[in-house]
Amino acid sequence: MENKTPKDYSHIKGWGIDADPKNDPTYPMKHRTDAEQEGYSWERPPQQDIDIEVLHSNERPNVSAVFGTSAPPSGLSGMIRRFAFKHSENSYLHWLPLLMADRVNVVEGVIDDFAKGTVPNIFAEKGWKADWEHNRSGLIQKVGILALVTTAAVVLLTRKKD
């Protein structure tokens, strides 16, 4: 049988430091009334017209009242996002595809720039100048890893098969 009596953790430095309500670090920012447990405590804004595709969680009953419309899902990254939003937010099948879709969208943006006749300044867009000034060793490490991975990929892809 398991012992259900409270244990004494006073020997652990800092244990229970937040137990005293008079030492609440959120005061006076939050007045604790537990009213948030009752649901909406405000009038919901009017629903924004939906004239583009809006992806939203399958765990939510409705679309957010207000949402961004500047970058609707498109291309391969949009297909990946549509796949991700078919799965629960507590699943890797939701979050990992969204991460991948972001990376794919970056490549799509570079291709789009070239298609419009613009050469993207990838070094500026990635903040490498600031990295060089403020985090030089981190930038050198990043470039070294990138060179190593690129070299390994080229070697693996161009080797002769027996």
PDB file of C-alpha atoms in Angstrom:
ATOM      1  CA  MET A   1       0.000   0.000   0.000  1.00  0.00           C
ATOM      2  CA  GLU A   2       1.294   3.425  -0.979  1.00  0.00           C
ATOM      3  CA  ASN A   3       1.873   6.057   1.702  1.00  0.00           C
ATOM      4  CA  LYS A   4      -0.313   9.122   0.970  1.00  0.00           C
ATOM      5  CA  THR A   5       0.996  11.360   3.785  1.00  0.00           C
ATOM      6  CA  PRO A   6       2.551  14.675   2.748  1.00  0.00           C
ATOM      7  CA  LYS A   7       6.306  14.634   2.507  1.00  0.00           C
ATOM      8  CA  ASP A   8       8.604  17.247   4.004  1.00  0.00           C
ATOM      9  CA  TYR A   9      10.728  18.906   1.323  1.00  0.00           C
ATOM     10  CA  SER A  10      11.975  21.764   3.520  1.00  0.00           C
ATOM     11  CA  HIS A  11      15.529  20.401   3.234  1.00  0.00           C
ATOM     12  CA  ILE A  12      15.561  21.321  -0.482  1.00  0.00           C
ATOM     13  CA  LYS A  13      16.777  24.899  -0.942  1.00  0.00           C
ATOM     14  CA  GLY A  14      14.031  27.046  -2.502  1.00  0.00           C
ATOM     15  CA  TRP A  15      11.331  24.374  -2.279  1.00  0.00           C
ATOM     16  CA  GLY A  16       7.883  25.910  -1.804  1.00  0.00           C
ATOM     17  CA  ILE A  17       9.162  29.426  -2.370  1.00  0.00           C
ATOM     18  CA  ASP A  18       6.009  30.210  -4.351  1.00  0.00           C
ATOM     19  CA  ALA A  19       3.639  28.714  -1.764  1.00  0.00           C
ATOM     20  CA  ASP A  20       3.153  32.020   0.086  1.00  0.00           C
ATOM     21  CA  PRO A  21       0.390  34.000  -1.719  1.00  0.00           C
ATOM     22  CA  LYS A  22       1.835  37.230  -0.272  1.00  0.00           C
ATOM     23  CA  ASN A  23       5.019  36.502  -2.269  1.00  0.00           C
ATOM     24  CA  ASP A  24       3.208  36.021  -5.594  1.00  0.00           C
ATOM     25  CA  PRO A  25       5.459  37.342  -8.384  1.00  0.00           C
ATOM     26  CA  THR A  26       2.449  38.022 -10.638  1.00  0.00           C
ATOM     27  CA  TYR A  27       0.905  40.512  -8.211  1.00  0.00           C
ATOM     28  CA  PRO A  28      -0.313  43.181  -9.045  1.00  0.00           C
ATOM     29  CA  MET A  29      -0.314  42.143 -12.728  1.00  0.00           C
ATOM     30  CA  LYS A  30      -2.984  39.502 -12.155  1.00  0.00           C
ATOM     31  CA  HIS A  31      -5.828  39.700  -9.718  1.00  0.00           C
ATOM     32  CA  ARG A  32      -6.617  36.085  -8.901  1.00  0.00           C
ATOM     33  CA  THR A  33     -10.337  35.509  -9.160  1.00  0.00           C
ATOM     34  CA  ASP A  34     -10.309  32.204 -11.058  1.00  0.00           C
ATOM     35  CA  ALA A  35     -12.833  33.812 -13.418  1.00  0.00           C
ATOM     36  CA  GLU A  36     -10.831  32.453 -16.350  1.00  0.00           C
ATOM     37  CA  GLN A  37     -12.234  29.031 -15.489  1.00  0.00           C
ATOM     38  CA  GLU A  38     -15.703  30.220 -16.549  1.00  0.00           C
ATOM     39  CA  GLY A  39     -14.795  30.532 -20.250  1.00  0.00           C
ATOM     40  CA  TYR A  40     -15.212  33.653 -22.374  1.00  0.00           C
ATOM     41  CA  SER A  41     -15.473  36.623 -20.033  1.00  0.00           C
ATOM     42  CA  TRP A  42     -15.564  39.133 -22.890  1.00  0.00           C
ATOM     43  CA  GLU A  43     -17.642  39.693 -25.954  1.00  0.00           C
ATOM     44  CA  ARG A  44     -16.104  37.918 -28.934  1.00  0.00           C
ATOM     45  CA  PRO A  45     -15.136  40.322 -31.752  1.00  0.00           C
ATOM     46  CA  PRO A  46     -17.132  39.986 -34.960  1.00  0.00           C
ATOM     47  CA  GLN A  47     -15.879  37.195 -37.224  1.00  0.00           C
ATOM     48  CA  GLN A  48     -13.518  38.431 -39.936  1.00  0.00           C
ATOM     49  CA  ASP A  49     -14.722  37.480 -43.417  1.00  0.00           C
ATOM     50  CA  ILE A  50     -13.077  34.271 -44.584  1.00  0.00           C
ATOM     51  CA  ASP A  51     -12.196  34.803 -48.235  1.00  0.00           C
ATOM     52  CA  ILE A  52      -8.956  32.809 -48.243  1.00  0.00           C
ATOM     53  CA  GLU A  53      -7.979  29.405 -46.896  1.00  0.00           C
ATOM     54  CA  VAL A  54      -7.465  29.578 -43.134  1.00  0.00           C
ATOM     55  CA  LEU A  55      -5.909  26.600 -41.392  1.00  0.00           C
ATOM     56  CA  HIS A  56      -6.982  26.061 -37.808  1.00  0.00           C
ATOM     57  CA  SER A  57      -6.688  23.351 -35.208  1.00  0.00           C
ATOM     58  CA  ASN A  58      -9.035  20.416 -35.461  1.00  0.00           C
ATOM     59  CA  GLU A  59      -9.370  20.753 -31.677  1.00  0.00           C
ATOM     60  CA  ARG A  60     -11.020  24.173 -31.865  1.00  0.00           C
ATOM     61  CA  PRO A  61     -14.732  24.603 -32.579  1.00  0.00           C
ATOM     62  CA  ASN A  62     -14.295  27.729 -34.682  1.00  0.00           C
ATOM     63  CA  VAL A  63     -11.803  29.872 -36.550  1.00  0.00           C
ATOM     64  CA  SER A  64     -10.207  32.745 -34.645  1.00  0.00           C
ATOM     65  CA  ALA A  65     -12.273  35.910 -34.940  1.00  0.00           C
ATOM     66  CA  VAL A  66      -9.300  37.756 -36.446  1.00  0.00           C
ATOM     67  CA  PHE A  67      -6.477  36.162 -38.430  1.00  0.00           C
ATOM     68  CA  GLY A  68      -3.686  37.062 -40.835  1.00  0.00           C
ATOM     69  CA  THR A  69      -4.327  37.020 -44.562  1.00  0.00           C
ATOM     70  CA  SER A  70      -0.976  38.114 -45.989  1.00  0.00           C
ATOM     71  CA  ALA A  71       0.429  34.627 -46.539  1.00  0.00           C
ATOM     72  CA  PRO A  72      -2.206  31.960 -47.192  1.00  0.00           C
ATOM     73  CA  PRO A  73      -0.888  28.398 -47.544  1.00  0.00           C
ATOM     74  CA  SER A  74       0.414  27.704 -51.046  1.00  0.00           C
ATOM     75  CA  GLY A  75       2.764  25.398 -52.905  1.00  0.00           C
ATOM     76  CA  LEU A  76       4.472  22.413 -51.334  1.00  0.00           C
ATOM     77  CA  SER A  77       4.685  24.142 -47.938  1.00  0.00           C
ATOM     78  CA  GLY A  78       0.914  24.692 -48.037  1.00  0.00           C
ATOM     79  CA  MET A  79       0.338  21.013 -48.788  1.00  0.00           C
ATOM     80  CA  ILE A  80       2.523  20.085 -45.815  1.00  0.00           C
ATOM     81  CA  ARG A  81       0.623  22.536 -43.567  1.00  0.00           C
ATOM     82  CA  ARG A  82      -2.743  21.106 -44.659  1.00  0.00           C
ATOM     83  CA  PHE A  83      -1.464  17.641 -43.725  1.00  0.00           C
ATOM     84  CA  ALA A  84      -0.264  18.916 -40.329  1.00  0.00           C
ATOM     85  CA  PHE A  85      -3.585  20.529 -39.447  1.00  0.00           C
ATOM     86  CA  LYS A  86      -5.391  17.213 -39.950  1.00  0.00           C
ATOM     87  CA  HIS A  87      -3.637  15.933 -36.815  1.00  0.00           C
ATOM     88  CA  SER A  88      -4.022  16.772 -33.149  1.00  0.00           C
ATOM     89  CA  GLU A  89      -1.834  19.443 -31.578  1.00  0.00           C
ATOM     90  CA  ASN A  90      -0.458  16.856 -29.155  1.00  0.00           C
ATOM     91  CA  SER A  91       1.013  14.818 -32.000  1.00  0.00           C
ATOM     92  CA  TYR A  92       4.388  14.949 -33.695  1.00  0.00           C
ATOM     93  CA  LEU A  93       2.383  14.611 -36.922  1.00  0.00           C
ATOM     94  CA  HIS A  94       1.188  18.160 -36.290  1.00  0.00           C
ATOM     95  CA  TRP A  95       4.316  20.002 -35.171  1.00  0.00           C
ATOM     96  CA  LEU A  96       7.127  18.343 -37.158  1.00  0.00           C
ATOM     97  CA  PRO A  97       5.422  18.882 -40.526  1.00  0.00           C
ATOM     98  CA  LEU A  98       4.829  22.533 -39.566  1.00  0.00           C
ATOM     99  CA  LEU A  99       8.550  22.935 -38.865  1.00  0.00           C
ATOM    100  CA  MET A 100       9.355  21.286 -42.179  1.00  0.00           C
ATOM    101  CA  ALA A 101       6.790  23.474 -43.985  1.00  0.00           C
ATOM    102  CA  ASP A 102       8.557  26.583 -42.655  1.00  0.00           C
ATOM    103  CA  ARG A 103      11.883  25.376 -44.068  1.00  0.00           C
ATOM    104  CA  VAL A 104      10.277  24.449 -47.396  1.00  0.00           C
ATOM    105  CA  ASN A 105       8.642  27.884 -47.499  1.00  0.00           C
ATOM    106  CA  VAL A 106      12.069  29.531 -47.204  1.00  0.00           C
ATOM    107  CA  VAL A 107      13.285  27.600 -50.260  1.00  0.00           C
ATOM    108  CA  GLU A 108      10.057  28.485 -52.108  1.00  0.00           C
ATOM    109  CA  GLY A 109      10.713  32.147 -51.308  1.00  0.00           C
ATOM    110  CA  VAL A 110      14.244  31.993 -52.720  1.00  0.00           C
ATOM    111  CA  ILE A 111      12.958  30.282 -55.878  1.00  0.00           C
ATOM    112  CA  ASP A 112      10.225  32.937 -56.152  1.00  0.00           C
ATOM    113  CA  ASP A 113      12.840  35.701 -55.828  1.00  0.00           C
ATOM    114  CA  PHE A 114      14.889  34.184 -58.649  1.00  0.00           C
ATOM    115  CA  ALA A 115      11.741  33.779 -60.779  1.00  0.00           C
ATOM    116  CA  LYS A 116      11.038  37.514 -60.362  1.00  0.00           C
ATOM    117  CA  GLY A 117      14.616  38.349 -61.381  1.00  0.00           C
ATOM    118  CA  THR A 118      15.751  39.274 -57.864  1.00  0.00           C
ATOM    119  CA  VAL A 119      18.823  37.769 -56.258  1.00  0.00           C
ATOM    120  CA  PRO A 120      18.081  37.372 -52.535  1.00  0.00           C
ATOM    121  CA  ASN A 121      20.662  38.635 -50.076  1.00  0.00           C
ATOM    122  CA  ILE A 122      20.643  35.471 -47.971  1.00  0.00           C
ATOM    123  CA  PHE A 123      23.531  36.637 -45.760  1.00  0.00           C
ATOM    124  CA  ALA A 124      21.633  39.783 -44.732  1.00  0.00           C
ATOM    125  CA  GLU A 125      18.325  37.946 -44.361  1.00  0.00           C
ATOM    126  CA  LYS A 126      19.923  35.348 -42.078  1.00  0.00           C
ATOM    127  CA  GLY A 127      21.558  38.073 -39.952  1.00  0.00           C
ATOM    128  CA  TRP A 128      25.104  36.921 -40.622  1.00  0.00           C
ATOM    129  CA  LYS A 129      26.530  40.461 -40.385  1.00  0.00           C
ATOM    130  CA  ALA A 130      25.182  40.786 -36.846  1.00  0.00           C
ATOM    131  CA  ASP A 131      26.440  37.270 -36.069  1.00  0.00           C
ATOM    132  CA  TRP A 132      29.902  38.246 -37.347  1.00  0.00           C
ATOM    133  CA  GLU A 133      29.923  41.314 -35.087  1.00  0.00           C
ATOM    134  CA  HIS A 134      28.365  39.799 -31.961  1.00  0.00           C
ATOM    135  CA  ASN A 135      28.739  36.014 -32.162  1.00  0.00           C
ATOM    136  CA  ARG A 136      31.721  35.355 -34.388  1.00  0.00           C
ATOM    137  CA  SER A 137      32.597  31.944 -32.937  1.00  0.00           C
ATOM    138  CA  GLY A 138      28.980  30.775 -33.295  1.00  0.00           C
ATOM    139  CA  LEU A 139      28.903  31.905 -36.930  1.00  0.00           C
ATOM    140  CA  ILE A 140      32.208  30.161 -37.688  1.00  0.00           C
ATOM    141  CA  GLN A 141      30.833  27.003 -36.075  1.00  0.00           C
ATOM    142  CA  LYS A 142      27.618  27.267 -38.150  1.00  0.00           C
ATOM    143  CA  VAL A 143      29.539  27.739 -41.395  1.00  0.00           C
ATOM    144  CA  GLY A 144      31.874  24.863 -40.507  1.00  0.00           C
ATOM    145  CA  ILE A 145      28.979  22.500 -39.829  1.00  0.00           C
ATOM    146  CA  LEU A 146      27.249  23.610 -43.033  1.00  0.00           C
ATOM    147  CA  ALA A 147      30.434  22.973 -45.032  1.00  0.00           C
ATOM    148  CA  LEU A 148      30.889  19.555 -43.404  1.00  0.00           C
ATOM    149  CA  VAL A 149      27.292  18.482 -44.072  1.00  0.00           C
ATOM    150  CA  THR A 150      27.429  19.795 -47.657  1.00  0.00           C
ATOM    151  CA  THR A 151      30.704  17.959 -48.307  1.00  0.00           C
ATOM    152  CA  ALA A 152      29.315  14.733 -46.862  1.00  0.00           C
ATOM    153  CA  ALA A 153      26.162  15.050 -48.988  1.00  0.00           C
ATOM    154  CA  VAL A 154      28.165  15.674 -52.168  1.00  0.00           C
ATOM    155  CA  VAL A 155      30.477  12.736 -51.456  1.00  0.00           C
ATOM    156  CA  LEU A 156      27.565  10.405 -50.736  1.00  0.00           C
ATOM    157  CA  LEU A 157      25.607  11.502 -53.806  1.00  0.00           C
ATOM    158  CA  THR A 158      28.510  11.384 -56.268  1.00  0.00           C
ATOM    159  CA  ARG A 159      30.307   8.223 -55.182  1.00  0.00           C
ATOM    160  CA  LYS A 160      30.464   5.383 -57.663  1.00  0.00           C
ATOM    161  CA  LYS A 161      28.286   2.406 -56.951  1.00  0.00           C
ATOM    162  CA  ASP A 162      29.917  -0.998 -57.239  1.00  0.00           C
TER     163      ASP A 162
END
